[in-house]
Amino acid sequence: MTRKKILGSHVKRLLSGVSTHGRRHLSEVETDLLQTELLLEEAVEKLTASFLAIHGAVGARQETIDRLLASGTLSAEDSAALAATSSEIGTHVNTAITSMQFQDMTSQLIERTLKRVAGLRDFLGTLDEHNADIRPETCSEEIVERLGKVSMALAIQSLELRSVLRKSVEQQHLESGDIELF
């Protein structure tokens, strides 16, 4: 194989590796961001519903209190209504707290995404480091050798990045059951 073909082969392999690893990591970033968006949408939806329900229960409780104040006596019906709204408010507050557990999982997804982006930045830094050693007068054998080292360094970085990043996101805080997603 001629020097030109060998050099071309190494450049092609390097570019292919950069493209493959870069696209794979960017796809994972995209997936994590979409999962984060879904978790946030669901959490906001549940929190909104919980706060509206709490508002409704507090309003009903206030009506009962107003009737009590106007009449000066507590009827059995009003007593039951006060107890029921206390229970209802407690249920809605628990639902709101459970909804906030999604914040824990979204934080993990964002952390994983940031690590992946940092890994891609390191990837590009590796390319830049090895690029600095290649000058116009560098002979093709040396370029081939450097390209081989770059390809190897990038492959190792990609494997290390994948091994560092866990695939699943788990609930780590608040004690209301285990949730594992993605």
mmCIF file of C-alpha atoms in Angstrom:
data_model
loop_
_atom_site.group_PDB
_atom_site.id
_atom_site.type_symbol
_atom_site.label_atom_id
_atom_site.label_comp_id
_atom_site.label_asym_id
_atom_site.label_seq_id
_atom_site.Cartn_x
_atom_site.Cartn_y
_atom_site.Cartn_z
ATOM 1 C CA MET A 1 0.000 0.000 0.000
ATOM 2 C CA THR A 2 1.406 3.417 -0.866
ATOM 3 C CA ARG A 3 2.082 6.064 1.779
ATOM 4 C CA LYS A 4 -0.794 8.162 0.451
ATOM 5 C CA LYS A 5 -3.229 5.254 0.757
ATOM 6 C CA ILE A 6 -2.014 4.386 4.248
ATOM 7 C CA LEU A 7 -2.385 7.989 5.361
ATOM 8 C CA GLY A 8 -5.824 8.219 3.753
ATOM 9 C CA SER A 9 -6.854 4.990 5.458
ATOM 10 C CA HIS A 10 -5.811 6.313 8.876
ATOM 11 C CA VAL A 11 -7.528 9.650 8.337
ATOM 12 C CA LYS A 12 -10.680 7.842 7.239
ATOM 13 C CA ARG A 13 -10.585 5.566 10.318
ATOM 14 C CA LEU A 14 -10.012 8.526 12.629
ATOM 15 C CA LEU A 15 -12.832 10.573 11.157
ATOM 16 C CA SER A 16 -15.134 7.573 11.181
ATOM 17 C CA GLY A 17 -14.307 6.909 14.850
ATOM 18 C CA VAL A 18 -14.882 10.525 15.831
ATOM 19 C CA SER A 19 -18.172 10.540 13.974
ATOM 20 C CA THR A 20 -19.379 7.222 15.394
ATOM 21 C CA HIS A 21 -18.427 7.945 19.010
ATOM 22 C CA GLY A 22 -19.611 11.545 18.827
ATOM 23 C CA ARG A 23 -23.001 10.603 17.381
ATOM 24 C CA ARG A 24 -23.458 7.818 19.937
ATOM 25 C CA HIS A 25 -22.780 10.136 22.860
ATOM 26 C CA LEU A 26 -24.900 12.929 21.412
ATOM 27 C CA SER A 27 -27.763 10.468 20.922
ATOM 28 C CA GLU A 28 -27.495 9.548 24.605
ATOM 29 C CA VAL A 29 -27.512 13.239 25.519
ATOM 30 C CA GLU A 30 -30.619 13.725 23.392
ATOM 31 C CA THR A 31 -32.329 10.725 25.046
ATOM 32 C CA ASP A 32 -31.478 11.963 28.548
ATOM 33 C CA LEU A 33 -32.785 15.436 27.746
ATOM 34 C CA LEU A 34 -36.051 14.015 26.377
ATOM 35 C CA GLN A 35 -36.458 11.831 29.491
ATOM 36 C CA THR A 36 -35.779 14.859 31.675
ATOM 37 C CA GLU A 37 -38.414 16.816 29.788
ATOM 38 C CA LEU A 38 -40.967 14.009 30.288
ATOM 39 C CA LEU A 39 -40.206 13.766 34.007
ATOM 40 C CA LEU A 40 -40.504 17.513 34.451
ATOM 41 C CA GLU A 41 -43.769 17.695 32.503
ATOM 42 C CA GLU A 42 -45.261 14.887 34.553
ATOM 43 C CA ALA A 43 -44.065 16.393 37.838
ATOM 44 C CA VAL A 44 -45.358 19.854 36.991
ATOM 45 C CA GLU A 45 -48.696 18.391 35.904
ATOM 46 C CA LYS A 46 -49.044 16.459 39.182
ATOM 47 C CA LEU A 47 -47.914 19.402 41.285
ATOM 48 C CA THR A 48 -50.375 21.709 39.549
ATOM 49 C CA ALA A 49 -53.217 19.238 40.122
ATOM 50 C CA SER A 50 -52.206 18.805 43.763
ATOM 51 C CA PHE A 51 -52.028 22.531 44.450
ATOM 52 C CA LEU A 52 -55.400 23.118 42.778
ATOM 53 C CA ALA A 53 -56.905 20.311 44.853
ATOM 54 C CA ILE A 54 -55.379 21.761 48.043
ATOM 55 C CA HIS A 55 -56.804 25.160 47.115
ATOM 56 C CA GLY A 56 -60.256 23.596 46.624
ATOM 57 C CA ALA A 57 -60.077 21.711 49.941
ATOM 58 C CA VAL A 58 -58.949 24.805 51.826
ATOM 59 C CA GLY A 59 -61.811 26.783 50.245
ATOM 60 C CA ALA A 60 -64.352 24.131 51.303
ATOM 61 C CA ARG A 61 -62.898 24.093 54.798
ATOM 62 C CA GLN A 62 -63.181 27.866 55.008
ATOM 63 C CA GLU A 63 -66.866 27.692 53.984
ATOM 64 C CA THR A 64 -67.472 25.222 56.823
ATOM 65 C CA ILE A 65 -65.650 27.492 59.268
ATOM 66 C CA ASP A 66 -67.647 30.484 58.047
ATOM 67 C CA ARG A 67 -70.932 28.559 58.641
ATOM 68 C CA LEU A 68 -69.699 27.589 62.083
ATOM 69 C CA LEU A 69 -68.862 31.180 62.949
ATOM 70 C CA ALA A 70 -72.209 32.439 61.638
ATOM 71 C CA SER A 71 -74.282 29.890 63.535
ATOM 72 C CA GLY A 72 -72.180 29.690 66.681
ATOM 73 C CA THR A 73 -72.652 25.913 66.877
ATOM 74 C CA LEU A 74 -70.835 22.995 65.313
ATOM 75 C CA SER A 75 -73.237 20.601 63.635
ATOM 76 C CA ALA A 76 -72.362 16.940 63.150
ATOM 77 C CA GLU A 77 -72.340 17.569 59.407
ATOM 78 C CA ASP A 78 -69.873 20.485 59.716
ATOM 79 C CA SER A 79 -67.689 18.472 62.084
ATOM 80 C CA ALA A 80 -67.545 15.646 59.550
ATOM 81 C CA ALA A 81 -66.820 18.130 56.750
ATOM 82 C CA LEU A 82 -63.887 19.627 58.701
ATOM 83 C CA ALA A 83 -62.442 16.192 59.358
ATOM 84 C CA ALA A 84 -62.879 15.188 55.728
ATOM 85 C CA THR A 85 -61.144 18.319 54.399
ATOM 86 C CA SER A 86 -58.226 17.766 56.808
ATOM 87 C CA SER A 87 -57.806 14.280 55.422
ATOM 88 C CA GLU A 88 -58.212 15.519 51.842
ATOM 89 C CA ILE A 89 -55.564 18.216 52.318
ATOM 90 C CA GLY A 90 -53.170 15.636 53.754
ATOM 91 C CA THR A 91 -53.712 13.372 50.758
ATOM 92 C CA HIS A 92 -53.045 16.199 48.275
ATOM 93 C CA VAL A 93 -49.925 17.341 50.148
ATOM 94 C CA ASN A 94 -48.587 13.755 50.037
ATOM 95 C CA THR A 95 -49.252 13.621 46.297
ATOM 96 C CA ALA A 96 -47.391 16.910 45.835
ATOM 97 C CA ILE A 97 -44.402 15.613 47.827
ATOM 98 C CA THR A 98 -44.352 12.407 45.790
ATOM 99 C CA SER A 99 -44.382 14.491 42.615
ATOM 100 C CA MET A 100 -41.305 16.339 43.814
ATOM 101 C CA GLN A 101 -39.383 13.046 43.849
ATOM 102 C CA PHE A 102 -39.077 13.440 40.097
ATOM 103 C CA GLN A 103 -36.677 16.295 40.807
ATOM 104 C CA ASP A 104 -34.243 13.715 42.184
ATOM 105 C CA MET A 105 -34.369 11.634 39.015
ATOM 106 C CA THR A 106 -34.163 14.652 36.722
ATOM 107 C CA SER A 107 -31.079 15.804 38.640
ATOM 108 C CA GLN A 108 -29.472 12.437 37.944
ATOM 109 C CA LEU A 109 -30.336 12.705 34.247
ATOM 110 C CA ILE A 110 -28.931 16.228 34.057
ATOM 111 C CA GLU A 111 -25.773 15.114 35.884
ATOM 112 C CA ARG A 112 -25.339 12.223 33.450
ATOM 113 C CA THR A 113 -25.879 14.566 30.506
ATOM 114 C CA LEU A 114 -23.287 17.003 31.838
ATOM 115 C CA LYS A 115 -20.753 14.177 32.234
ATOM 116 C CA ARG A 116 -21.403 13.077 28.667
ATOM 117 C CA VAL A 117 -20.996 16.625 27.353
ATOM 118 C CA ALA A 118 -17.758 16.968 29.356
ATOM 119 C CA GLY A 119 -16.612 13.672 27.840
ATOM 120 C CA LEU A 120 -17.295 15.015 24.354
ATOM 121 C CA ARG A 121 -15.352 18.173 25.208
ATOM 122 C CA ASP A 122 -12.437 15.978 26.338
ATOM 123 C CA PHE A 123 -12.810 14.048 23.090
ATOM 124 C CA LEU A 124 -12.364 17.233 21.096
ATOM 125 C CA GLY A 125 -9.490 18.269 23.364
ATOM 126 C CA THR A 126 -7.704 15.025 22.549
ATOM 127 C CA LEU A 127 -8.066 15.771 18.863
ATOM 128 C CA ASP A 128 -6.680 19.250 19.407
ATOM 129 C CA GLU A 129 -3.714 17.973 21.453
ATOM 130 C CA HIS A 130 -2.661 15.517 18.782
ATOM 131 C CA ASN A 131 -3.333 17.995 16.006
ATOM 132 C CA ALA A 132 -0.830 20.445 17.521
ATOM 133 C CA ASP A 133 2.032 17.969 16.960
ATOM 134 C CA ILE A 134 1.338 17.600 13.266
ATOM 135 C CA ARG A 135 3.054 20.258 11.160
ATOM 136 C CA PRO A 136 3.056 20.711 7.387
ATOM 137 C CA GLU A 137 6.559 19.234 7.182
ATOM 138 C CA THR A 138 5.665 16.156 9.266
ATOM 139 C CA CYS A 139 6.347 13.015 7.246
ATOM 140 C CA SER A 140 3.453 10.724 6.390
ATOM 141 C CA GLU A 141 4.773 7.834 8.542
ATOM 142 C CA GLU A 142 4.729 10.067 11.587
ATOM 143 C CA ILE A 143 1.257 11.346 10.693
ATOM 144 C CA VAL A 144 0.035 7.760 10.373
ATOM 145 C CA GLU A 145 1.544 6.941 13.755
ATOM 146 C CA ARG A 146 -0.031 9.993 15.398
ATOM 147 C CA LEU A 147 -3.409 9.282 13.824
ATOM 148 C CA GLY A 148 -3.241 5.742 15.169
ATOM 149 C CA LYS A 149 -2.524 7.098 18.650
ATOM 150 C CA VAL A 150 -5.401 9.572 18.358
ATOM 151 C CA SER A 151 -7.776 6.825 17.258
ATOM 152 C CA MET A 152 -6.710 4.636 20.162
ATOM 153 C CA ALA A 153 -6.978 7.499 22.685
ATOM 154 C CA LEU A 154 -10.471 8.382 21.437
ATOM 155 C CA ALA A 155 -11.641 4.769 21.582
ATOM 156 C CA ILE A 156 -10.378 4.465 25.169
ATOM 157 C CA GLN A 157 -12.009 7.762 26.172
ATOM 158 C CA SER A 158 -15.293 6.646 24.661
ATOM 159 C CA LEU A 159 -15.219 3.325 26.532
ATOM 160 C CA GLU A 160 -14.331 5.061 29.794
ATOM 161 C CA LEU A 161 -17.153 7.526 29.326
ATOM 162 C CA ARG A 162 -19.669 4.759 28.646
ATOM 163 C CA SER A 163 -18.515 2.763 31.664
ATOM 164 C CA VAL A 164 -18.787 5.789 33.979
ATOM 165 C CA LEU A 165 -22.336 6.581 32.968
ATOM 166 C CA ARG A 166 -24.991 4.370 34.438
ATOM 167 C CA LYS A 167 -27.935 3.517 32.256
ATOM 168 C CA SER A 168 -30.684 3.639 34.866
ATOM 169 C CA VAL A 169 -31.864 6.545 36.948
ATOM 170 C CA GLU A 170 -33.152 5.752 40.412
ATOM 171 C CA GLN A 171 -34.992 7.598 43.093
ATOM 172 C CA GLN A 172 -32.472 8.260 45.853
ATOM 173 C CA HIS A 173 -34.324 10.518 48.274
ATOM 174 C CA LEU A 174 -37.669 10.601 50.056
ATOM 175 C CA GLU A 175 -38.958 7.363 51.442
ATOM 176 C CA SER A 176 -42.113 6.589 49.517
ATOM 177 C CA GLY A 177 -41.115 3.593 47.465
ATOM 178 C CA ASP A 178 -38.426 2.814 44.945
ATOM 179 C CA ILE A 179 -38.678 4.060 41.408
ATOM 180 C CA GLU A 180 -36.223 3.129 38.680
ATOM 181 C CA LEU A 181 -36.603 4.599 35.254
ATOM 182 C CA PHE A 182 -34.769 4.413 31.975
#
